[in-house]
């Protein structure tokens, strides 16, 4: 993992979800442990945050790093939301359940069931 300087800080609120800590990162996003204040349980939240072509600005907003990367950013955001829609339709023991997804702060978030365990790496 790299520096998490661009990650949301613990305590940040996204609707009814309160960020607790970062769980990991990939090329297209950050994953957080969060607390759902409505359901009173922990969840995992995946944030669309492509490290190579996005940046976090004031108010936790996410935007393309450059004007040149704007098209890639928008394409990736659309694909991220499409993935959420597809995965939300499945219910299988080997897939983490998707609770909901939403757009806010110039980006998108997928709220998933939090499953404790070790990473594959």
Short mmCIF file of N, CA and C in Angstrom, two decimals:
data_model
loop_
_atom_site.label_atom_id
_atom_site.label_comp_id
_atom_site.label_asym_id
_atom_site.label_seq_id
_atom_site.Cartn_x
_atom_site.Cartn_y
_atom_site.Cartn_z
N UNK A 1 0.83 -1.18 0.00
CA UNK A 1 0.00 0.00 0.00
C UNK A 1 0.88 1.24 0.00
N UNK A 2 0.33 2.31 -0.51
CA UNK A 2 1.05 3.57 -0.55
C UNK A 2 0.54 4.49 0.53
N UNK A 3 1.03 5.72 0.49
CA UNK A 3 0.61 6.73 1.46
C UNK A 3 -0.89 6.97 1.36
N UNK A 4 -1.56 7.00 2.49
CA UNK A 4 -3.02 7.20 2.51
C UNK A 4 -3.38 8.66 2.77
N UNK A 5 -2.51 9.58 2.41
CA UNK A 5 -2.76 11.00 2.64
C UNK A 5 -4.03 11.51 1.98
N UNK A 6 -4.50 10.84 0.95
CA UNK A 6 -5.71 11.27 0.25
C UNK A 6 -6.97 10.58 0.78
N UNK A 7 -6.80 9.67 1.73
CA UNK A 7 -7.95 8.92 2.26
C UNK A 7 -8.82 9.80 3.15
N UNK A 8 -10.09 9.44 3.26
CA UNK A 8 -10.99 10.11 4.19
C UNK A 8 -10.50 9.86 5.62
N UNK A 9 -10.63 10.84 6.46
CA UNK A 9 -10.15 10.69 7.84
C UNK A 9 -11.21 10.03 8.71
N UNK A 10 -10.78 9.29 9.73
CA UNK A 10 -11.74 8.70 10.66
C UNK A 10 -12.67 9.78 11.22
N UNK A 11 -13.95 9.43 11.31
CA UNK A 11 -14.96 10.37 11.79
C UNK A 11 -15.72 11.06 10.67
N UNK A 12 -15.19 11.01 9.45
CA UNK A 12 -15.89 11.61 8.30
C UNK A 12 -17.24 10.93 8.13
N UNK A 13 -18.28 11.75 7.90
CA UNK A 13 -19.64 11.22 7.69
C UNK A 13 -19.99 11.25 6.20
N UNK A 14 -20.54 10.14 5.73
CA UNK A 14 -21.11 10.01 4.39
C UNK A 14 -22.54 9.51 4.61
N UNK A 15 -23.48 10.41 4.54
CA UNK A 15 -24.87 10.09 4.89
C UNK A 15 -24.89 9.52 6.31
N UNK A 16 -25.44 8.29 6.49
CA UNK A 16 -25.52 7.71 7.83
C UNK A 16 -24.29 6.88 8.20
N UNK A 17 -23.26 6.96 7.38
CA UNK A 17 -22.06 6.15 7.60
C UNK A 17 -20.91 7.01 8.15
N UNK A 18 -20.26 6.51 9.18
CA UNK A 18 -19.12 7.20 9.78
C UNK A 18 -17.87 6.38 9.52
N UNK A 19 -16.90 6.98 8.85
CA UNK A 19 -15.65 6.30 8.53
C UNK A 19 -14.87 6.02 9.81
N UNK A 20 -14.41 4.77 9.98
CA UNK A 20 -13.61 4.40 11.14
C UNK A 20 -12.13 4.31 10.79
N UNK A 21 -11.80 3.63 9.68
CA UNK A 21 -10.41 3.53 9.27
C UNK A 21 -10.33 3.01 7.84
N UNK A 22 -9.16 3.15 7.24
CA UNK A 22 -8.96 2.62 5.89
C UNK A 22 -8.58 1.14 6.01
N UNK A 23 -9.16 0.33 5.13
CA UNK A 23 -8.87 -1.09 5.11
C UNK A 23 -7.86 -1.44 4.01
N UNK A 24 -7.92 -0.72 2.90
CA UNK A 24 -7.02 -1.02 1.81
C UNK A 24 -7.24 -0.10 0.63
N UNK A 25 -6.40 -0.30 -0.37
CA UNK A 25 -6.51 0.49 -1.58
C UNK A 25 -6.13 -0.32 -2.79
N UNK A 26 -6.70 0.08 -3.91
CA UNK A 26 -6.37 -0.53 -5.19
C UNK A 26 -6.21 0.58 -6.20
N UNK A 27 -5.99 0.23 -7.43
CA UNK A 27 -5.77 1.23 -8.46
C UNK A 27 -6.95 2.16 -8.68
N UNK A 28 -8.16 1.68 -8.39
CA UNK A 28 -9.35 2.49 -8.66
C UNK A 28 -10.11 2.91 -7.43
N UNK A 29 -9.58 2.61 -6.24
CA UNK A 29 -10.33 3.06 -5.09
C UNK A 29 -9.72 2.72 -3.76
N UNK A 30 -10.37 3.25 -2.75
CA UNK A 30 -10.01 3.05 -1.35
C UNK A 30 -11.17 2.32 -0.68
N UNK A 31 -10.85 1.45 0.25
CA UNK A 31 -11.88 0.73 0.99
C UNK A 31 -11.73 1.06 2.46
N UNK A 32 -12.86 1.38 3.08
CA UNK A 32 -12.89 1.80 4.48
C UNK A 32 -13.76 0.88 5.33
N UNK A 33 -13.43 0.82 6.60
CA UNK A 33 -14.33 0.25 7.59
C UNK A 33 -15.17 1.43 8.07
N UNK A 34 -16.47 1.27 8.10
CA UNK A 34 -17.35 2.36 8.52
C UNK A 34 -18.43 1.80 9.43
N UNK A 35 -19.11 2.70 10.12
CA UNK A 35 -20.20 2.32 11.01
C UNK A 35 -21.49 2.90 10.47
N UNK A 36 -22.48 2.03 10.26
CA UNK A 36 -23.80 2.44 9.79
C UNK A 36 -24.60 2.84 11.03
N UNK A 37 -24.84 4.13 11.19
CA UNK A 37 -25.53 4.62 12.38
C UNK A 37 -27.01 4.29 12.39
N UNK A 38 -27.60 3.98 11.25
CA UNK A 38 -29.01 3.58 11.21
C UNK A 38 -29.18 2.12 11.62
N UNK A 39 -28.35 1.25 11.04
CA UNK A 39 -28.46 -0.18 11.34
C UNK A 39 -27.58 -0.61 12.51
N UNK A 40 -26.76 0.30 13.01
CA UNK A 40 -25.89 0.06 14.16
C UNK A 40 -25.00 -1.17 13.94
N UNK A 41 -24.27 -1.13 12.81
CA UNK A 41 -23.33 -2.21 12.53
C UNK A 41 -22.23 -1.70 11.61
N UNK A 42 -21.13 -2.45 11.59
CA UNK A 42 -20.01 -2.08 10.73
C UNK A 42 -20.28 -2.53 9.30
N UNK A 43 -19.79 -1.73 8.36
CA UNK A 43 -19.88 -2.03 6.94
C UNK A 43 -18.54 -1.68 6.31
N UNK A 44 -18.34 -2.17 5.11
CA UNK A 44 -17.18 -1.76 4.31
C UNK A 44 -17.70 -0.81 3.23
N UNK A 45 -16.95 0.24 2.98
CA UNK A 45 -17.32 1.19 1.93
C UNK A 45 -16.16 1.33 0.97
N UNK A 46 -16.46 1.11 -0.31
CA UNK A 46 -15.47 1.26 -1.36
C UNK A 46 -15.72 2.61 -2.02
N UNK A 47 -14.67 3.43 -2.09
CA UNK A 47 -14.77 4.77 -2.69
C UNK A 47 -14.08 4.76 -4.05
N UNK A 48 -14.75 5.30 -5.05
CA UNK A 48 -14.10 5.47 -6.35
C UNK A 48 -13.09 6.59 -6.22
N UNK A 49 -11.82 6.22 -6.25
CA UNK A 49 -10.73 7.19 -6.11
C UNK A 49 -9.52 6.65 -6.87
N UNK A 50 -9.54 6.79 -8.20
CA UNK A 50 -8.41 6.28 -8.99
C UNK A 50 -7.15 7.09 -8.68
N UNK A 51 -6.19 6.44 -8.06
CA UNK A 51 -4.98 7.10 -7.57
C UNK A 51 -4.25 7.86 -8.67
N UNK A 52 -4.18 7.29 -9.86
CA UNK A 52 -3.40 7.90 -10.93
C UNK A 52 -4.01 9.16 -11.53
N UNK A 53 -5.32 9.31 -11.48
CA UNK A 53 -5.89 10.49 -12.12
C UNK A 53 -6.99 11.18 -11.34
N UNK A 54 -6.91 11.14 -10.01
CA UNK A 54 -7.85 11.93 -9.20
C UNK A 54 -7.12 12.53 -8.02
N UNK A 55 -7.79 13.49 -7.42
CA UNK A 55 -7.23 14.19 -6.26
C UNK A 55 -8.38 14.59 -5.34
N UNK A 56 -8.11 14.60 -4.03
CA UNK A 56 -9.12 15.05 -3.08
C UNK A 56 -8.89 16.54 -2.83
N UNK A 57 -9.97 17.30 -2.90
CA UNK A 57 -9.89 18.74 -2.71
C UNK A 57 -10.69 19.13 -1.47
N UNK A 58 -10.95 20.40 -1.33
CA UNK A 58 -11.71 20.91 -0.18
C UNK A 58 -13.03 20.19 0.03
N UNK A 59 -13.39 19.98 1.28
CA UNK A 59 -14.68 19.38 1.60
C UNK A 59 -14.78 17.92 1.22
N UNK A 60 -13.66 17.22 1.13
CA UNK A 60 -13.61 15.79 0.76
C UNK A 60 -14.08 15.52 -0.66
N UNK A 61 -14.12 16.56 -1.49
CA UNK A 61 -14.51 16.37 -2.88
C UNK A 61 -13.39 15.68 -3.65
N UNK A 62 -13.78 14.86 -4.62
CA UNK A 62 -12.84 14.17 -5.48
C UNK A 62 -13.03 14.70 -6.88
N UNK A 63 -11.91 15.00 -7.55
CA UNK A 63 -12.00 15.50 -8.91
C UNK A 63 -10.82 14.97 -9.72
N UNK A 64 -10.95 15.05 -11.04
CA UNK A 64 -9.83 14.62 -11.89
C UNK A 64 -8.58 15.45 -11.56
N UNK A 65 -7.43 14.80 -11.61
CA UNK A 65 -6.17 15.46 -11.29
C UNK A 65 -5.85 16.57 -12.29
N UNK A 66 -6.17 16.34 -13.56
CA UNK A 66 -5.90 17.32 -14.62
C UNK A 66 -7.09 17.39 -15.56
N UNK A 67 -7.12 18.40 -16.38
CA UNK A 67 -8.16 18.52 -17.40
C UNK A 67 -8.06 17.35 -18.38
N UNK A 68 -6.85 16.91 -18.65
CA UNK A 68 -6.60 15.80 -19.57
C UNK A 68 -7.18 14.47 -19.03
N UNK A 69 -7.22 14.31 -17.71
CA UNK A 69 -7.70 13.06 -17.12
C UNK A 69 -9.21 13.06 -16.85
N UNK A 70 -9.89 14.14 -17.17
CA UNK A 70 -11.33 14.25 -16.90
C UNK A 70 -12.14 13.15 -17.58
N UNK A 71 -11.84 12.84 -18.82
CA UNK A 71 -12.57 11.80 -19.55
C UNK A 71 -12.38 10.42 -18.92
N UNK A 72 -11.13 10.10 -18.56
CA UNK A 72 -10.85 8.82 -17.91
C UNK A 72 -11.56 8.72 -16.56
N UNK A 73 -11.56 9.82 -15.82
CA UNK A 73 -12.21 9.85 -14.51
C UNK A 73 -13.71 9.56 -14.66
N UNK A 74 -14.36 10.25 -15.58
CA UNK A 74 -15.80 10.07 -15.78
C UNK A 74 -16.13 8.67 -16.28
N UNK A 75 -15.30 8.14 -17.19
CA UNK A 75 -15.52 6.78 -17.69
C UNK A 75 -15.41 5.79 -16.54
N UNK A 76 -14.38 5.93 -15.71
CA UNK A 76 -14.18 5.03 -14.57
C UNK A 76 -15.32 5.11 -13.57
N UNK A 77 -15.82 6.32 -13.32
CA UNK A 77 -16.93 6.50 -12.39
C UNK A 77 -18.18 5.77 -12.89
N UNK A 78 -18.45 5.90 -14.18
CA UNK A 78 -19.60 5.21 -14.77
C UNK A 78 -19.43 3.70 -14.65
N UNK A 79 -18.22 3.19 -14.90
CA UNK A 79 -17.95 1.75 -14.78
C UNK A 79 -18.08 1.27 -13.33
N UNK A 80 -17.62 2.08 -12.38
CA UNK A 80 -17.70 1.77 -10.95
C UNK A 80 -19.17 1.62 -10.53
N UNK A 81 -20.01 2.55 -10.96
CA UNK A 81 -21.43 2.48 -10.64
C UNK A 81 -22.10 1.31 -11.33
N UNK A 82 -21.68 1.01 -12.56
CA UNK A 82 -22.22 -0.15 -13.27
C UNK A 82 -21.88 -1.45 -12.57
N UNK A 83 -20.64 -1.54 -12.06
CA UNK A 83 -20.23 -2.71 -11.29
C UNK A 83 -21.09 -2.87 -10.05
N UNK A 84 -21.37 -1.77 -9.37
CA UNK A 84 -22.21 -1.82 -8.16
C UNK A 84 -23.60 -2.33 -8.50
N UNK A 85 -24.18 -1.84 -9.59
CA UNK A 85 -25.52 -2.28 -9.99
C UNK A 85 -25.56 -3.77 -10.29
N UNK A 86 -24.54 -4.25 -10.98
CA UNK A 86 -24.49 -5.67 -11.33
C UNK A 86 -24.31 -6.53 -10.09
N UNK A 87 -23.33 -6.19 -9.25
CA UNK A 87 -23.05 -6.98 -8.05
C UNK A 87 -24.22 -6.99 -7.07
N UNK A 88 -24.97 -5.90 -7.03
CA UNK A 88 -26.11 -5.81 -6.10
C UNK A 88 -27.20 -6.82 -6.46
N UNK A 89 -27.22 -7.29 -7.69
CA UNK A 89 -28.24 -8.24 -8.13
C UNK A 89 -27.95 -9.67 -7.70
N UNK A 90 -26.71 -9.94 -7.31
CA UNK A 90 -26.31 -11.29 -6.96
C UNK A 90 -26.37 -11.54 -5.46
N UNK A 91 -26.73 -12.76 -5.11
CA UNK A 91 -26.68 -13.20 -3.72
C UNK A 91 -26.03 -14.57 -3.74
N UNK A 92 -24.81 -14.64 -3.23
CA UNK A 92 -24.06 -15.89 -3.26
C UNK A 92 -23.10 -15.89 -2.07
N UNK A 93 -22.87 -17.07 -1.49
CA UNK A 93 -21.99 -17.19 -0.33
C UNK A 93 -20.57 -16.69 -0.58
N UNK A 94 -20.12 -16.73 -1.83
CA UNK A 94 -18.76 -16.32 -2.16
C UNK A 94 -18.65 -14.86 -2.59
N UNK A 95 -19.74 -14.13 -2.55
CA UNK A 95 -19.73 -12.72 -2.90
C UNK A 95 -20.17 -11.89 -1.70
N UNK A 96 -19.46 -10.79 -1.49
CA UNK A 96 -19.85 -9.88 -0.42
C UNK A 96 -21.11 -9.14 -0.85
N UNK A 97 -22.09 -9.07 0.03
CA UNK A 97 -23.36 -8.41 -0.29
C UNK A 97 -23.23 -6.90 -0.40
N UNK A 98 -23.88 -6.35 -1.40
CA UNK A 98 -23.92 -4.90 -1.60
C UNK A 98 -25.20 -4.37 -0.95
N UNK A 99 -25.06 -3.41 -0.02
CA UNK A 99 -26.23 -2.83 0.64
C UNK A 99 -26.81 -1.68 -0.17
N UNK A 100 -25.92 -0.82 -0.68
CA UNK A 100 -26.36 0.31 -1.48
C UNK A 100 -25.17 0.98 -2.10
N UNK A 101 -25.42 1.92 -2.98
CA UNK A 101 -24.35 2.75 -3.52
C UNK A 101 -24.93 4.14 -3.74
N UNK A 102 -24.04 5.13 -3.75
CA UNK A 102 -24.49 6.50 -3.90
C UNK A 102 -23.36 7.37 -4.42
N UNK A 103 -23.74 8.51 -4.99
CA UNK A 103 -22.78 9.51 -5.45
C UNK A 103 -22.84 10.72 -4.53
N UNK A 104 -21.68 11.20 -4.13
CA UNK A 104 -21.55 12.40 -3.31
C UNK A 104 -20.10 12.85 -3.40
N UNK A 105 -19.83 14.10 -3.19
CA UNK A 105 -18.47 14.65 -3.19
C UNK A 105 -17.74 14.47 -4.52
N UNK A 106 -18.47 14.42 -5.62
CA UNK A 106 -17.85 14.28 -6.93
C UNK A 106 -17.41 12.88 -7.27
N UNK A 107 -17.75 11.91 -6.42
CA UNK A 107 -17.35 10.53 -6.64
C UNK A 107 -18.48 9.59 -6.25
N UNK A 108 -18.19 8.30 -6.12
CA UNK A 108 -19.22 7.33 -5.76
C UNK A 108 -18.70 6.38 -4.69
N UNK A 109 -19.64 5.78 -3.97
CA UNK A 109 -19.33 4.87 -2.87
C UNK A 109 -20.22 3.65 -2.96
N UNK A 110 -19.63 2.48 -2.69
CA UNK A 110 -20.39 1.24 -2.62
C UNK A 110 -20.34 0.77 -1.18
N UNK A 111 -21.50 0.58 -0.56
CA UNK A 111 -21.60 0.11 0.82
C UNK A 111 -21.83 -1.39 0.78
N UNK A 112 -20.92 -2.13 1.42
CA UNK A 112 -20.94 -3.58 1.36
C UNK A 112 -20.96 -4.17 2.77
N UNK A 113 -21.34 -5.41 2.82
CA UNK A 113 -21.25 -6.17 4.07
C UNK A 113 -19.77 -6.19 4.48
N UNK A 114 -19.51 -6.01 5.77
CA UNK A 114 -18.13 -6.10 6.26
C UNK A 114 -17.89 -7.53 6.73
N UNK A 115 -16.90 -8.17 6.15
CA UNK A 115 -16.54 -9.54 6.50
C UNK A 115 -15.11 -9.53 7.02
N UNK A 116 -14.94 -9.91 8.29
CA UNK A 116 -13.59 -9.95 8.86
C UNK A 116 -12.82 -11.11 8.27
N UNK A 117 -11.53 -10.94 8.18
CA UNK A 117 -10.68 -12.01 7.67
C UNK A 117 -9.37 -11.47 7.18
N UNK A 118 -8.61 -12.35 6.59
CA UNK A 118 -7.30 -11.96 6.05
C UNK A 118 -7.44 -11.65 4.57
N UNK A 119 -6.52 -10.82 4.07
CA UNK A 119 -6.52 -10.54 2.64
C UNK A 119 -5.89 -11.72 1.92
N UNK A 120 -6.15 -11.85 0.64
CA UNK A 120 -5.57 -12.93 -0.14
C UNK A 120 -4.07 -12.79 -0.28
N UNK A 121 -3.57 -11.56 -0.19
CA UNK A 121 -2.13 -11.36 -0.29
C UNK A 121 -1.45 -11.76 1.02
#
